[in-house]
Amino acid sequence: MAQQSRNGRAPSVKDVAAAAGVSLGTVSNVLNRPAVVSTGTRERVERAMAELGFVRNESARQLRAGTSRALAYVMLDGGNPFFQDVAEGIENAADAADLSLFVCNSGGRAERESKHLDRLVQQRVQGILITPVDPDAPHLAEIAQRGIPFVMVDRLSTAGDHCSVAVDDVLGGRIAVEHLIDRGHERVAFVGGPDSIGQVRERFQGAREVWAEFGRPAEDLIHLPTEALTVSEGRSAGERLAGLPSRRRPTAAFCANDLLALGLLQHAVTAGLRVPDDLAIVGFDDIDFAAAAAVPLTSVRQPRQELGRTAARLVLDEATNPDHVHEQATFVPALVARSSTGTIRR
């Protein structure tokens, strides 16, 4: 904790200079360019700082430099472990660069997202990473136009005027449903929504593509839309699935994320269904809870922390490299098969 000087104020740079017997410029160099100060002098200044309890005025430094020593990540859903893991990857990269990370949650609300971005611009963060509500929203274009380093996370940039990192969601949908086809399922439900979320649309697109390629009737791939990507919405989808006529009821479900899949699994177990014998379930993301579920959940894995680390690397490169070139990094998803889809049906 910083000590107060005799007149009641916090120790200043002048106090440090006087205590160490050096000039103000030398103290400034120790704070900002320690390599140019001799070891003995630097240690004397640092000792004076410690004895006085001196803490540098970071706000003043930001005003002079024009940026803070922080990055910011605006996540789509703070309650989803997927985004928490992405944030951890970003934070690890920021920490390695001696930066802090501000984490904001839009909660899927465009107005809230825009307010967060306005505040972060005012804070002069070095770079902004965001999983957007709408990747084409005007306020995102404004960030790029202001010259603020900016990376879109979990969505690819179509315009190419900023960096982005994402997983191939169409491919993820394909491999999930192909896995269920390989298991012998002839009626499959796609559980996910709202359609305003691009990841949901693309995962369903991949599911439809592979279903058609295998010559399956379109009506046997049943869409059960949800209002959100949550456990409670997964339970609700389970109730609707159970209410379908037996001749139309799917024997398997592909859920747009693991939270939906876990909710569907909860409903199935409570209703006395055997998973996977009565209902096979595939999720998406492969969060830690997937493997720990009552019936371990088959899921399409995304490299969550790697997405975050890559996004942070790109935004730091844009902030520090005058020859920076925008990059659209795409990762390949992988299926992790567990008990919730069982073995091949005969």
mmCIF file with all atom_site columns, C-alpha atoms in Angstrom, residues 156-233:
data_model
loop_
_atom_site.group_PDB
_atom_site.id
_atom_site.type_symbol
_atom_site.label_atom_id
_atom_site.label_alt_id
_atom_site.label_comp_id
_atom_site.label_asym_id
_atom_site.label_entity_id
_atom_site.label_seq_id
_atom_site.pdbx_PDB_ins_code
_atom_site.Cartn_x
_atom_site.Cartn_y
_atom_site.Cartn_z
_atom_site.occupancy
_atom_site.B_iso_or_equiv
_atom_site.pdbx_formal_charge
_atom_site.auth_seq_id
_atom_site.auth_comp_id
_atom_site.auth_asym_id
_atom_site.auth_atom_id
_atom_site.pdbx_PDB_model_num
ATOM 1  C CA . LEU A 1 156 ? -14.917 -14.696 -39.704 1.00 0.00 ? 156 LEU A CA 1
ATOM 2  C CA . SER A 1 157 ? -14.625 -11.275 -41.292 1.00 0.00 ? 157 SER A CA 1
ATOM 3  C CA . THR A 1 158 ? -16.229 -11.151 -44.724 1.00 0.00 ? 158 THR A CA 1
ATOM 4  C CA . ALA A 1 159 ? -14.971 -7.667  -45.595 1.00 0.00 ? 159 ALA A CA 1
ATOM 5  C CA . GLY A 1 160 ? -11.369 -8.365  -44.632 1.00 0.00 ? 160 GLY A CA 1
ATOM 6  C CA . ASP A 1 161 ? -10.911 -4.924  -43.052 1.00 0.00 ? 161 ASP A CA 1
ATOM 7  C CA . HIS A 1 162 ? -9.914  -6.460  -39.705 1.00 0.00 ? 162 HIS A CA 1
ATOM 8  C CA . CYS A 1 163 ? -8.553  -9.732  -38.351 1.00 0.00 ? 163 CYS A CA 1
ATOM 9  C CA . SER A 1 164 ? -10.770 -12.615 -37.270 1.00 0.00 ? 164 SER A CA 1
ATOM 10 C CA . VAL A 1 165 ? -10.477 -16.109 -35.799 1.00 0.00 ? 165 VAL A CA 1
ATOM 11 C CA . ALA A 1 166 ? -13.126 -18.816 -35.973 1.00 0.00 ? 166 ALA A CA 1
ATOM 12 C CA . VAL A 1 167 ? -13.837 -22.502 -36.344 1.00 0.00 ? 167 VAL A CA 1
ATOM 13 C CA . ASP A 1 168 ? -15.419 -23.851 -39.535 1.00 0.00 ? 168 ASP A CA 1
ATOM 14 C CA . ASP A 1 169 ? -18.976 -24.189 -38.169 1.00 0.00 ? 169 ASP A CA 1
ATOM 15 C CA . VAL A 1 170 ? -20.392 -25.637 -41.398 1.00 0.00 ? 170 VAL A CA 1
ATOM 16 C CA . LEU A 1 171 ? -17.842 -28.438 -41.236 1.00 0.00 ? 171 LEU A CA 1
ATOM 17 C CA . GLY A 1 172 ? -18.661 -28.936 -37.571 1.00 0.00 ? 172 GLY A CA 1
ATOM 18 C CA . GLY A 1 173 ? -22.331 -29.442 -38.403 1.00 0.00 ? 173 GLY A CA 1
ATOM 19 C CA . ARG A 1 174 ? -21.420 -31.885 -41.130 1.00 0.00 ? 174 ARG A CA 1
ATOM 20 C CA . ILE A 1 175 ? -19.216 -34.105 -38.978 1.00 0.00 ? 175 ILE A CA 1
ATOM 21 C CA . ALA A 1 176 ? -21.771 -34.152 -36.150 1.00 0.00 ? 176 ALA A CA 1
ATOM 22 C CA . VAL A 1 177 ? -24.623 -35.376 -38.333 1.00 0.00 ? 177 VAL A CA 1
ATOM 23 C CA . GLU A 1 178 ? -22.444 -37.725 -40.364 1.00 0.00 ? 178 GLU A CA 1
ATOM 24 C CA . HIS A 1 179 ? -21.485 -39.352 -37.072 1.00 0.00 ? 179 HIS A CA 1
ATOM 25 C CA . LEU A 1 180 ? -25.177 -39.917 -36.281 1.00 0.00 ? 180 LEU A CA 1
ATOM 26 C CA . ILE A 1 181 ? -25.828 -41.281 -39.781 1.00 0.00 ? 181 ILE A CA 1
ATOM 27 C CA . ASP A 1 182 ? -22.895 -43.660 -39.309 1.00 0.00 ? 182 ASP A CA 1
ATOM 28 C CA . ARG A 1 183 ? -24.558 -44.791 -36.076 1.00 0.00 ? 183 ARG A CA 1
ATOM 29 C CA . GLY A 1 184 ? -27.619 -45.823 -38.081 1.00 0.00 ? 184 GLY A CA 1
ATOM 30 C CA . HIS A 1 185 ? -30.018 -42.992 -37.208 1.00 0.00 ? 185 HIS A CA 1
ATOM 31 C CA . GLU A 1 186 ? -32.684 -42.213 -39.807 1.00 0.00 ? 186 GLU A CA 1
ATOM 32 C CA . ARG A 1 187 ? -34.474 -39.362 -38.003 1.00 0.00 ? 187 ARG A CA 1
ATOM 33 C CA . VAL A 1 188 ? -32.387 -36.633 -36.392 1.00 0.00 ? 188 VAL A CA 1
ATOM 34 C CA . ALA A 1 189 ? -33.331 -33.391 -34.641 1.00 0.00 ? 189 ALA A CA 1
ATOM 35 C CA . PHE A 1 190 ? -31.291 -30.215 -34.885 1.00 0.00 ? 190 PHE A CA 1
ATOM 36 C CA . VAL A 1 191 ? -31.722 -28.282 -31.627 1.00 0.00 ? 191 VAL A CA 1
ATOM 37 C CA . GLY A 1 192 ? -30.617 -24.662 -31.764 1.00 0.00 ? 192 GLY A CA 1
ATOM 38 C CA . GLY A 1 193 ? -31.473 -21.007 -32.066 1.00 0.00 ? 193 GLY A CA 1
ATOM 39 C CA . PRO A 1 194 ? -32.070 -18.202 -32.445 1.00 0.00 ? 194 PRO A CA 1
ATOM 40 C CA . ASP A 1 195 ? -31.323 -18.003 -36.164 1.00 0.00 ? 195 ASP A CA 1
ATOM 41 C CA . SER A 1 196 ? -29.878 -14.522 -35.664 1.00 0.00 ? 196 SER A CA 1
ATOM 42 C CA . ILE A 1 197 ? -26.712 -16.203 -34.333 1.00 0.00 ? 197 ILE A CA 1
ATOM 43 C CA . GLY A 1 198 ? -24.452 -16.979 -37.275 1.00 0.00 ? 198 GLY A CA 1
ATOM 44 C CA . GLN A 1 199 ? -22.864 -20.003 -35.627 1.00 0.00 ? 199 GLN A CA 1
ATOM 45 C CA . VAL A 1 200 ? -26.294 -21.629 -35.252 1.00 0.00 ? 200 VAL A CA 1
ATOM 46 C CA . ARG A 1 201 ? -27.170 -20.991 -38.900 1.00 0.00 ? 201 ARG A CA 1
ATOM 47 C CA . GLU A 1 202 ? -23.894 -22.405 -40.162 1.00 0.00 ? 202 GLU A CA 1
ATOM 48 C CA . ARG A 1 203 ? -23.986 -25.528 -37.978 1.00 0.00 ? 203 ARG A CA 1
ATOM 49 C CA . PHE A 1 204 ? -27.521 -26.235 -39.199 1.00 0.00 ? 204 PHE A CA 1
ATOM 50 C CA . GLN A 1 205 ? -26.374 -25.587 -42.770 1.00 0.00 ? 205 GLN A CA 1
ATOM 51 C CA . GLY A 1 206 ? -23.659 -28.218 -42.402 1.00 0.00 ? 206 GLY A CA 1
ATOM 52 C CA . ALA A 1 207 ? -26.193 -30.658 -40.961 1.00 0.00 ? 207 ALA A CA 1
ATOM 53 C CA . ARG A 1 208 ? -28.565 -30.127 -43.903 1.00 0.00 ? 208 ARG A CA 1
ATOM 54 C CA . GLU A 1 209 ? -25.784 -30.469 -46.463 1.00 0.00 ? 209 GLU A CA 1
ATOM 55 C CA . VAL A 1 210 ? -24.548 -33.845 -45.266 1.00 0.00 ? 210 VAL A CA 1
ATOM 56 C CA . TRP A 1 211 ? -28.109 -35.098 -44.712 1.00 0.00 ? 211 TRP A CA 1
ATOM 57 C CA . ALA A 1 212 ? -28.935 -34.355 -48.347 1.00 0.00 ? 212 ALA A CA 1
ATOM 58 C CA . GLU A 1 213 ? -25.671 -35.864 -49.602 1.00 0.00 ? 213 GLU A CA 1
ATOM 59 C CA . PHE A 1 214 ? -26.610 -39.155 -47.951 1.00 0.00 ? 214 PHE A CA 1
ATOM 60 C CA . GLY A 1 215 ? -29.959 -39.038 -49.775 1.00 0.00 ? 215 GLY A CA 1
ATOM 61 C CA . ARG A 1 216 ? -32.039 -38.658 -46.631 1.00 0.00 ? 216 ARG A CA 1
ATOM 62 C CA . PRO A 1 217 ? -35.523 -37.057 -46.806 1.00 0.00 ? 217 PRO A CA 1
ATOM 63 C CA . ALA A 1 218 ? -35.404 -33.423 -45.703 1.00 0.00 ? 218 ALA A CA 1
ATOM 64 C CA . GLU A 1 219 ? -38.421 -33.926 -43.412 1.00 0.00 ? 219 GLU A CA 1
ATOM 65 C CA . ASP A 1 220 ? -36.477 -36.470 -41.364 1.00 0.00 ? 220 ASP A CA 1
ATOM 66 C CA . LEU A 1 221 ? -34.033 -33.774 -40.235 1.00 0.00 ? 221 LEU A CA 1
ATOM 67 C CA . ILE A 1 222 ? -36.279 -31.952 -37.787 1.00 0.00 ? 222 ILE A CA 1
ATOM 68 C CA . HIS A 1 223 ? -35.477 -28.439 -36.589 1.00 0.00 ? 223 HIS A CA 1
ATOM 69 C CA . LEU A 1 224 ? -36.343 -27.724 -32.957 1.00 0.00 ? 224 LEU A CA 1
ATOM 70 C CA . PRO A 1 225 ? -35.592 -23.972 -32.611 1.00 0.00 ? 225 PRO A CA 1
ATOM 71 C CA . THR A 1 226 ? -34.622 -22.466 -29.264 1.00 0.00 ? 226 THR A CA 1
ATOM 72 C CA . GLU A 1 227 ? -34.710 -18.922 -27.956 1.00 0.00 ? 227 GLU A CA 1
ATOM 73 C CA . ALA A 1 228 ? -31.199 -19.145 -26.511 1.00 0.00 ? 228 ALA A CA 1
ATOM 74 C CA . LEU A 1 229 ? -28.220 -21.488 -26.230 1.00 0.00 ? 229 LEU A CA 1
ATOM 75 C CA . THR A 1 230 ? -28.820 -22.480 -22.605 1.00 0.00 ? 230 THR A CA 1
ATOM 76 C CA . VAL A 1 231 ? -29.403 -25.561 -20.465 1.00 0.00 ? 231 VAL A CA 1
ATOM 77 C CA . SER A 1 232 ? -33.011 -24.558 -19.752 1.00 0.00 ? 232 SER A CA 1
ATOM 78 C CA . GLU A 1 233 ? -33.724 -24.223 -23.478 1.00 0.00 ? 233 GLU A CA 1
#
